[in-house]
Amino acid sequence: MKIAKHGPAFLLSILLSLSWTGLTCAQDSILARTPPMGWNSWNHFACEVSDSVVRAQADAIVATGMKSAGYVYVLIDDCWQGSRDASGHIRPNAKFPDMKALADYVHSKGLKMGIYSSPGPKTCEGYAGSYGHEEQDAQTYADWGMDYLKYDLCSYDGMGDQVAAYKKMGDALKKTGRPIVYAMCQYGMQKSWQWGASVGGNLWRTDDDIRDDYYVMSELGFGQNGLEQFAGPGHWNDPDMLEIGNGGMTTDEYRTHMSLWCILAAPLMAGNNLVAMDAETRALLTNPEVIAIDQDPLGIQGHRIKQEGPLEVWAKPLNDGSIAVGMFNRGWGAMPVTIDFRDIGLGNSLALRDLWAKDDLGNFREKYTALVPQHGVVMLRVKRGT
Ligand code: GLA
């Protein structure tokens, strides 16, 4: 018979390829296989969110090219809840007349829909949380067609064991049978990165709330170093949502925000008003080569490889063997930043591409220096040179 003619090596290669196919299939069914991307109402609209706001943002995600760039989740944050009915079912407030119809609308655009609750009796803004109603709420979200839940500690703080509380909702979501991305939010308390995946979490906040301010954003982003071992396909560290386009930072600062979040393999949840987005904001949010760093299938979170005062170099290994490198200047005034190729680990001759300039810089030996603007970044993709 044919196989026998090829001998044991051939059989082994068939077995290996079969198990590889099995592995690939198993991996492809992972929820949030790459960091989730979308839009969340909180950073811009806070409690001014409503059915019409969400519909308009969903329209704008498509019209602006955000959807094509990968932003598919439309997330309602706090302030949508009304009261519970006689049998305990949560109902939306008057600003959301029909949650299922809204989810259907979002789905009709080829987008996914998400919602927000708390393990405590109240959300951070004082609306009804899921305490005592976990299974009922998870089923309601599934019935409405939700694809994502952000579960925010809020009033549960101090009430009991966070691991048990987050597991309760994780189990309830699983029980619905609907694939619902589970986003845990306890601001980095109790080192959630160590146990988040075990309770079903697909992402977990690692720190306090972001603000539209360079110093807050950079403290959060650069503070992620060391957490990289806890991230991977299906389970991500979340340094919080994007503020790009909300007006509180310079273009260089927002470029740092986007570059750093992508090197961190962070979830990318835009938090600006997409209906009024200018061309510069859109370019920052939708650069395909930068987003490809975030969405790289290997799912490795980058880390700092060098620091000299306010100058930092970060690296993220990529699926094709190349490496994303961020050269950051956290100081005042433009400053030269140098990468020493010995710190990269791909040999001493490297071919560099500048991802924001969309420019192949060519081959360099041993080191490369770029002038980096104040609070800015030069972001490269580097591979072995010729
Ligand atoms: C907390 C969260 C924020 C947002 C608000 C809503 O502060 O960290 O991301 O969800 O609650 O009240």
PDB file of N, CA and C in Angstrom, residues 180-254:
ATOM      1  N   ILE A 180     -20.408  35.138  24.336  1.00  0.00           N
ATOM      2  CA  ILE A 180     -20.420  36.531  24.810  1.00  0.00           C
ATOM      3  C   ILE A 180     -19.042  36.843  25.394  1.00  0.00           C
ATOM      4  N   VAL A 181     -18.338  37.783  24.787  1.00  0.00           N
ATOM      5  CA  VAL A 181     -17.018  38.180  25.304  1.00  0.00           C
ATOM      6  C   VAL A 181     -17.216  38.751  26.708  1.00  0.00           C
ATOM      7  N   TYR A 182     -16.373  38.298  27.631  1.00  0.00           N
ATOM      8  CA  TYR A 182     -16.533  38.677  29.040  1.00  0.00           C
ATOM      9  C   TYR A 182     -15.389  39.611  29.437  1.00  0.00           C
ATOM     10  N   ALA A 183     -15.730  40.886  29.608  1.00  0.00           N
ATOM     11  CA  ALA A 183     -14.734  41.920  29.928  1.00  0.00           C
ATOM     12  C   ALA A 183     -14.834  42.278  31.405  1.00  0.00           C
ATOM     13  N   MET A 184     -13.830  41.872  32.169  1.00  0.00           N
ATOM     14  CA  MET A 184     -13.831  42.148  33.602  1.00  0.00           C
ATOM     15  C   MET A 184     -13.233  43.526  33.861  1.00  0.00           C
ATOM     16  N   CYS A 185     -13.808  44.211  34.856  1.00  0.00           N
ATOM     17  CA  CYS A 185     -13.352  45.579  35.128  1.00  0.00           C
ATOM     18  C   CYS A 185     -13.300  45.777  36.639  1.00  0.00           C
ATOM     19  N   GLN A 186     -12.117  45.553  37.225  1.00  0.00           N
ATOM     20  CA  GLN A 186     -11.960  45.896  38.654  1.00  0.00           C
ATOM     21  C   GLN A 186     -10.691  46.673  38.876  1.00  0.00           C
ATOM     22  N   TYR A 187     -10.301  47.416  37.827  1.00  0.00           N
ATOM     23  CA  TYR A 187      -9.250  48.431  37.974  1.00  0.00           C
ATOM     24  C   TYR A 187      -7.928  47.843  38.500  1.00  0.00           C
ATOM     25  N   GLY A 188      -7.649  46.588  38.162  1.00  0.00           N
ATOM     26  CA  GLY A 188      -6.390  45.962  38.565  1.00  0.00           C
ATOM     27  C   GLY A 188      -6.366  45.476  39.999  1.00  0.00           C
ATOM     28  N   MET A 189      -7.513  45.561  40.696  1.00  0.00           N
ATOM     29  CA  MET A 189      -7.524  45.085  42.086  1.00  0.00           C
ATOM     30  C   MET A 189      -7.386  43.561  42.099  1.00  0.00           C
ATOM     31  N   GLN A 190      -6.784  43.075  43.170  1.00  0.00           N
ATOM     32  CA  GLN A 190      -6.632  41.622  43.381  1.00  0.00           C
ATOM     33  C   GLN A 190      -5.989  40.913  42.187  1.00  0.00           C
ATOM     34  N   LYS A 191      -5.081  41.652  41.500  1.00  0.00           N
ATOM     35  CA  LYS A 191      -4.294  41.035  40.422  1.00  0.00           C
ATOM     36  C   LYS A 191      -5.150  40.129  39.520  1.00  0.00           C
ATOM     37  N   SER A 192      -6.152  40.715  38.929  1.00  0.00           N
ATOM     38  CA  SER A 192      -7.108  39.906  38.157  1.00  0.00           C
ATOM     39  C   SER A 192      -6.453  39.176  36.988  1.00  0.00           C
ATOM     40  N   TRP A 193      -5.274  39.676  36.521  1.00  0.00           N
ATOM     41  CA  TRP A 193      -4.596  38.989  35.420  1.00  0.00           C
ATOM     42  C   TRP A 193      -4.185  37.576  35.824  1.00  0.00           C
ATOM     43  N   GLN A 194      -4.054  37.330  37.146  1.00  0.00           N
ATOM     44  CA  GLN A 194      -3.631  35.993  37.579  1.00  0.00           C
ATOM     45  C   GLN A 194      -4.780  34.980  37.574  1.00  0.00           C
ATOM     46  N   TRP A 195      -6.012  35.448  37.682  1.00  0.00           N
ATOM     47  CA  TRP A 195      -7.133  34.495  37.772  1.00  0.00           C
ATOM     48  C   TRP A 195      -8.263  34.787  36.787  1.00  0.00           C
ATOM     49  N   GLY A 196      -8.129  35.886  36.024  1.00  0.00           N
ATOM     50  CA  GLY A 196      -9.229  36.286  35.126  1.00  0.00           C
ATOM     51  C   GLY A 196      -9.625  35.193  34.145  1.00  0.00           C
ATOM     52  N   ALA A 197      -8.628  34.572  33.515  1.00  0.00           N
ATOM     53  CA  ALA A 197      -8.947  33.564  32.502  1.00  0.00           C
ATOM     54  C   ALA A 197      -9.649  32.362  33.147  1.00  0.00           C
ATOM     55  N   SER A 198      -9.293  32.048  34.395  1.00  0.00           N
ATOM     56  CA  SER A 198      -9.866  30.853  35.039  1.00  0.00           C
ATOM     57  C   SER A 198     -11.347  31.046  35.373  1.00  0.00           C
ATOM     58  N   VAL A 199     -11.832  32.281  35.436  1.00  0.00           N
ATOM     59  CA  VAL A 199     -13.268  32.483  35.690  1.00  0.00           C
ATOM     60  C   VAL A 199     -14.020  32.835  34.399  1.00  0.00           C
ATOM     61  N   GLY A 200     -13.329  32.654  33.263  1.00  0.00           N
ATOM     62  CA  GLY A 200     -13.996  32.858  31.975  1.00  0.00           C
ATOM     63  C   GLY A 200     -13.739  34.221  31.354  1.00  0.00           C
ATOM     64  N   GLY A 201     -12.920  35.055  32.007  1.00  0.00           N
ATOM     65  CA  GLY A 201     -12.662  36.400  31.473  1.00  0.00           C
ATOM     66  C   GLY A 201     -11.878  36.356  30.171  1.00  0.00           C
ATOM     67  N   ASN A 202     -12.300  37.186  29.206  1.00  0.00           N
ATOM     68  CA  ASN A 202     -11.546  37.325  27.956  1.00  0.00           C
ATOM     69  C   ASN A 202     -10.622  38.532  28.007  1.00  0.00           C
ATOM     70  N   LEU A 203     -10.916  39.464  28.905  1.00  0.00           N
ATOM     71  CA  LEU A 203     -10.048  40.610  29.144  1.00  0.00           C
ATOM     72  C   LEU A 203     -10.349  41.138  30.533  1.00  0.00           C
ATOM     73  N   TRP A 204      -9.371  41.812  31.103  1.00  0.00           N
ATOM     74  CA  TRP A 204      -9.559  42.372  32.440  1.00  0.00           C
ATOM     75  C   TRP A 204      -8.773  43.667  32.519  1.00  0.00           C
ATOM     76  N   ARG A 205      -9.423  44.667  33.102  1.00  0.00           N
ATOM     77  CA  ARG A 205      -8.745  45.928  33.330  1.00  0.00           C
ATOM     78  C   ARG A 205      -7.592  45.693  34.288  1.00  0.00           C
ATOM     79  N   THR A 206      -6.478  46.387  34.024  1.00  0.00           N
ATOM     80  CA  THR A 206      -5.294  46.202  34.854  1.00  0.00           C
ATOM     81  C   THR A 206      -5.047  47.398  35.754  1.00  0.00           C
ATOM     82  N   ASP A 207      -5.896  48.418  35.655  1.00  0.00           N
ATOM     83  CA  ASP A 207      -5.615  49.634  36.412  1.00  0.00           C
ATOM     84  C   ASP A 207      -6.833  50.548  36.453  1.00  0.00           C
ATOM     85  N   ASP A 208      -6.604  51.732  37.031  1.00  0.00           N
ATOM     86  CA  ASP A 208      -7.669  52.729  37.181  1.00  0.00           C
ATOM     87  C   ASP A 208      -8.151  53.278  35.841  1.00  0.00           C
ATOM     88  N   ASP A 209      -9.161  54.114  35.915  1.00  0.00           N
ATOM     89  CA  ASP A 209      -9.749  54.668  34.687  1.00  0.00           C
ATOM     90  C   ASP A 209      -8.774  55.579  33.942  1.00  0.00           C
ATOM     91  N   ILE A 210      -8.809  55.452  32.629  1.00  0.00           N
ATOM     92  CA  ILE A 210      -8.058  56.368  31.781  1.00  0.00           C
ATOM     93  C   ILE A 210      -8.756  57.734  31.804  1.00  0.00           C
ATOM     94  N   ARG A 211      -7.986  58.781  31.519  1.00  0.00           N
ATOM     95  CA  ARG A 211      -8.577  60.096  31.243  1.00  0.00           C
ATOM     96  C   ARG A 211      -7.925  60.643  29.993  1.00  0.00           C
ATOM     97  N   ASP A 212      -8.553  61.649  29.404  1.00  0.00           N
ATOM     98  CA  ASP A 212      -8.053  62.204  28.146  1.00  0.00           C
ATOM     99  C   ASP A 212      -6.908  63.174  28.457  1.00  0.00           C
ATOM    100  N   ASP A 213      -5.807  62.600  28.972  1.00  0.00           N
ATOM    101  CA  ASP A 213      -4.704  63.383  29.492  1.00  0.00           C
ATOM    102  C   ASP A 213      -3.433  62.568  29.291  1.00  0.00           C
ATOM    103  N   TYR A 214      -2.402  63.182  28.741  1.00  0.00           N
ATOM    104  CA  TYR A 214      -1.183  62.442  28.406  1.00  0.00           C
ATOM    105  C   TYR A 214      -0.595  61.726  29.624  1.00  0.00           C
ATOM    106  N   TYR A 215      -0.560  62.421  30.770  1.00  0.00           N
ATOM    107  CA  TYR A 215       0.120  61.830  31.923  1.00  0.00           C
ATOM    108  C   TYR A 215      -0.646  60.622  32.460  1.00  0.00           C
ATOM    109  N   VAL A 216      -1.965  60.714  32.476  1.00  0.00           N
ATOM    110  CA  VAL A 216      -2.765  59.563  32.927  1.00  0.00           C
ATOM    111  C   VAL A 216      -2.595  58.412  31.931  1.00  0.00           C
ATOM    112  N   MET A 217      -2.780  58.719  30.643  1.00  0.00           N
ATOM    113  CA  MET A 217      -2.668  57.675  29.608  1.00  0.00           C
ATOM    114  C   MET A 217      -1.284  57.015  29.663  1.00  0.00           C
ATOM    115  N   SER A 218      -0.209  57.820  29.774  1.00  0.00           N
ATOM    116  CA  SER A 218       1.130  57.224  29.701  1.00  0.00           C
ATOM    117  C   SER A 218       1.461  56.433  30.967  1.00  0.00           C
ATOM    118  N   GLU A 219       0.967  56.887  32.133  1.00  0.00           N
ATOM    119  CA  GLU A 219       1.166  56.097  33.353  1.00  0.00           C
ATOM    120  C   GLU A 219       0.552  54.707  33.196  1.00  0.00           C
ATOM    121  N   LEU A 220      -0.664  54.681  32.640  1.00  0.00           N
ATOM    122  CA  LEU A 220      -1.340  53.391  32.439  1.00  0.00           C
ATOM    123  C   LEU A 220      -0.582  52.542  31.423  1.00  0.00           C
ATOM    124  N   GLY A 221      -0.329  53.115  30.266  1.00  0.00           N
ATOM    125  CA  GLY A 221       0.240  52.332  29.159  1.00  0.00           C
ATOM    126  C   GLY A 221       1.638  51.822  29.467  1.00  0.00           C
ATOM    127  N   PHE A 222       2.533  52.732  29.872  1.00  0.00           N
ATOM    128  CA  PHE A 222       3.910  52.300  30.144  1.00  0.00           C
ATOM    129  C   PHE A 222       3.975  51.442  31.413  1.00  0.00           C
ATOM    130  N   GLY A 223       2.938  51.544  32.248  1.00  0.00           N
ATOM    131  CA  GLY A 223       2.899  50.749  33.480  1.00  0.00           C
ATOM    132  C   GLY A 223       2.533  49.288  33.254  1.00  0.00           C
ATOM    133  N   GLN A 224       2.261  48.909  32.027  1.00  0.00           N
ATOM    134  CA  GLN A 224       1.859  47.513  31.751  1.00  0.00           C
ATOM    135  C   GLN A 224       3.038  46.550  31.700  1.00  0.00           C
ATOM    136  N   ASN A 225       4.261  47.107  31.681  1.00  0.00           N
ATOM    137  CA  ASN A 225       5.421  46.235  31.549  1.00  0.00           C
ATOM    138  C   ASN A 225       5.438  45.191  32.662  1.00  0.00           C
ATOM    139  N   GLY A 226       5.672  43.940  32.299  1.00  0.00           N
ATOM    140  CA  GLY A 226       5.722  42.869  33.294  1.00  0.00           C
ATOM    141  C   GLY A 226       4.457  42.015  33.284  1.00  0.00           C
ATOM    142  N   LEU A 227       3.374  42.545  32.692  1.00  0.00           N
ATOM    143  CA  LEU A 227       2.121  41.768  32.662  1.00  0.00           C
ATOM    144  C   LEU A 227       2.015  40.899  31.418  1.00  0.00           C
ATOM    145  N   GLU A 228       3.045  40.982  30.540  1.00  0.00           N
ATOM    146  CA  GLU A 228       2.928  40.318  29.237  1.00  0.00           C
ATOM    147  C   GLU A 228       2.701  38.811  29.347  1.00  0.00           C
ATOM    148  N   GLN A 229       3.197  38.196  30.405  1.00  0.00           N
ATOM    149  CA  GLN A 229       3.039  36.734  30.515  1.00  0.00           C
ATOM    150  C   GLN A 229       1.578  36.318  30.695  1.00  0.00           C
ATOM    151  N   PHE A 230       0.696  37.261  31.054  1.00  0.00           N
ATOM    152  CA  PHE A 230      -0.697  36.893  31.327  1.00  0.00           C
ATOM    153  C   PHE A 230      -1.622  37.069  30.120  1.00  0.00           C
ATOM    154  N   ALA A 231      -1.083  37.645  29.030  1.00  0.00           N
ATOM    155  CA  ALA A 231      -1.925  37.890  27.852  1.00  0.00           C
ATOM    156  C   ALA A 231      -1.707  36.818  26.804  1.00  0.00           C
ATOM    157  N   GLY A 232      -2.720  36.586  25.999  1.00  0.00           N
ATOM    158  CA  GLY A 232      -2.603  35.635  24.892  1.00  0.00           C
ATOM    159  C   GLY A 232      -3.957  35.463  24.250  1.00  0.00           C
ATOM    160  N   PRO A 233      -4.039  34.696  23.153  1.00  0.00           N
ATOM    161  CA  PRO A 233      -5.312  34.531  22.456  1.00  0.00           C
ATOM    162  C   PRO A 233      -6.445  34.125  23.403  1.00  0.00           C
ATOM    163  N   GLY A 234      -7.507  34.935  23.402  1.00  0.00           N
ATOM    164  CA  GLY A 234      -8.675  34.639  24.245  1.00  0.00           C
ATOM    165  C   GLY A 234      -8.657  35.315  25.597  1.00  0.00           C
ATOM    166  N   HIS A 235      -7.504  35.860  26.012  1.00  0.00           N
ATOM    167  CA  HIS A 235      -7.438  36.468  27.357  1.00  0.00           C
ATOM    168  C   HIS A 235      -6.384  37.579  27.370  1.00  0.00           C
ATOM    169  N   TRP A 236      -6.871  38.804  27.569  1.00  0.00           N
ATOM    170  CA  TRP A 236      -6.015  39.979  27.361  1.00  0.00           C
ATOM    171  C   TRP A 236      -5.996  40.906  28.564  1.00  0.00           C
ATOM    172  N   ASN A 237      -4.823  41.497  28.798  1.00  0.00           N
ATOM    173  CA  ASN A 237      -4.741  42.617  29.744  1.00  0.00           C
ATOM    174  C   ASN A 237      -5.377  43.844  29.085  1.00  0.00           C
ATOM    175  N   ASP A 238      -6.118  44.621  29.875  1.00  0.00           N
ATOM    176  CA  ASP A 238      -6.831  45.779  29.322  1.00  0.00           C
ATOM    177  C   ASP A 238      -6.419  47.052  30.074  1.00  0.00           C
ATOM    178  N   PRO A 239      -5.560  47.864  29.453  1.00  0.00           N
ATOM    179  CA  PRO A 239      -5.173  49.121  30.125  1.00  0.00           C
ATOM    180  C   PRO A 239      -6.215  50.225  29.975  1.00  0.00           C
ATOM    181  N   ASP A 240      -7.414  49.884  29.580  1.00  0.00           N
ATOM    182  CA  ASP A 240      -8.588  50.755  29.435  1.00  0.00           C
ATOM    183  C   ASP A 240      -8.734  51.270  27.999  1.00  0.00           C
ATOM    184  N   MET A 241      -9.826  51.981  27.781  1.00  0.00           N
ATOM    185  CA  MET A 241     -10.255  52.310  26.416  1.00  0.00           C
ATOM    186  C   MET A 241      -9.481  53.492  25.850  1.00  0.00           C
ATOM    187  N   LEU A 242      -9.683  53.723  24.556  1.00  0.00           N
ATOM    188  CA  LEU A 242      -8.950  54.791  23.873  1.00  0.00           C
ATOM    189  C   LEU A 242      -9.616  56.152  24.103  1.00  0.00           C
ATOM    190  N   GLU A 243      -8.782  57.171  24.158  1.00  0.00           N
ATOM    191  CA  GLU A 243      -9.274  58.559  24.267  1.00  0.00           C
ATOM    192  C   GLU A 243      -8.998  59.345  22.988  1.00  0.00           C
ATOM    193  N   ILE A 244      -8.428  58.676  21.988  1.00  0.00           N
ATOM    194  CA  ILE A 244      -8.034  59.349  20.745  1.00  0.00           C
ATOM    195  C   ILE A 244      -9.233  60.082  20.135  1.00  0.00           C
ATOM    196  N   GLY A 245      -9.049  61.374  19.857  1.00  0.00           N
ATOM    197  CA  GLY A 245     -10.115  62.160  19.240  1.00  0.00           C
ATOM    198  C   GLY A 245     -10.976  62.925  20.223  1.00  0.00           C
ATOM    199  N   ASN A 246     -10.744  62.758  21.531  1.00  0.00           N
ATOM    200  CA  ASN A 246     -11.574  63.476  22.502  1.00  0.00           C
ATOM    201  C   ASN A 246     -11.041  64.871  22.830  1.00  0.00           C
ATOM    202  N   GLY A 247      -9.857  65.196  22.321  1.00  0.00           N
ATOM    203  CA  GLY A 247      -9.425  66.596  22.358  1.00  0.00           C
ATOM    204  C   GLY A 247      -8.442  67.005  23.438  1.00  0.00           C
ATOM    205  N   GLY A 248      -8.122  66.109  24.375  1.00  0.00           N
ATOM    206  CA  GLY A 248      -7.263  66.496  25.495  1.00  0.00           C
ATOM    207  C   GLY A 248      -5.780  66.251  25.286  1.00  0.00           C
ATOM    208  N   MET A 249      -5.398  65.668  24.175  1.00  0.00           N
ATOM    209  CA  MET A 249      -3.971  65.399  23.928  1.00  0.00           C
ATOM    210  C   MET A 249      -3.581  65.929  22.556  1.00  0.00           C
ATOM    211  N   THR A 250      -2.253  66.104  22.362  1.00  0.00           N
ATOM    212  CA  THR A 250      -1.756  66.523  21.051  1.00  0.00           C
ATOM    213  C   THR A 250      -1.761  65.305  20.108  1.00  0.00           C
ATOM    214  N   THR A 251      -1.549  65.570  18.837  1.00  0.00           N
ATOM    215  CA  THR A 251      -1.510  64.464  17.870  1.00  0.00           C
ATOM    216  C   THR A 251      -0.392  63.482  18.216  1.00  0.00           C
ATOM    217  N   ASP A 252       0.781  64.007  18.603  1.00  0.00           N
ATOM    218  CA  ASP A 252       1.877  63.098  18.968  1.00  0.00           C
ATOM    219  C   ASP A 252       1.509  62.255  20.191  1.00  0.00           C
ATOM    220  N   GLU A 253       0.806  62.864  21.127  1.00  0.00           N
ATOM    221  CA  GLU A 253       0.403  62.112  22.326  1.00  0.00           C
ATOM    222  C   GLU A 253      -0.616  61.027  21.975  1.00  0.00           C
ATOM    223  N   TYR A 254      -1.555  61.371  21.124  1.00  0.00           N
ATOM    224  CA  TYR A 254      -2.521  60.339  20.690  1.00  0.00           C
ATOM    225  C   TYR A 254      -1.824  59.243  19.876  1.00  0.00           C
TER     226      TYR A 254
END
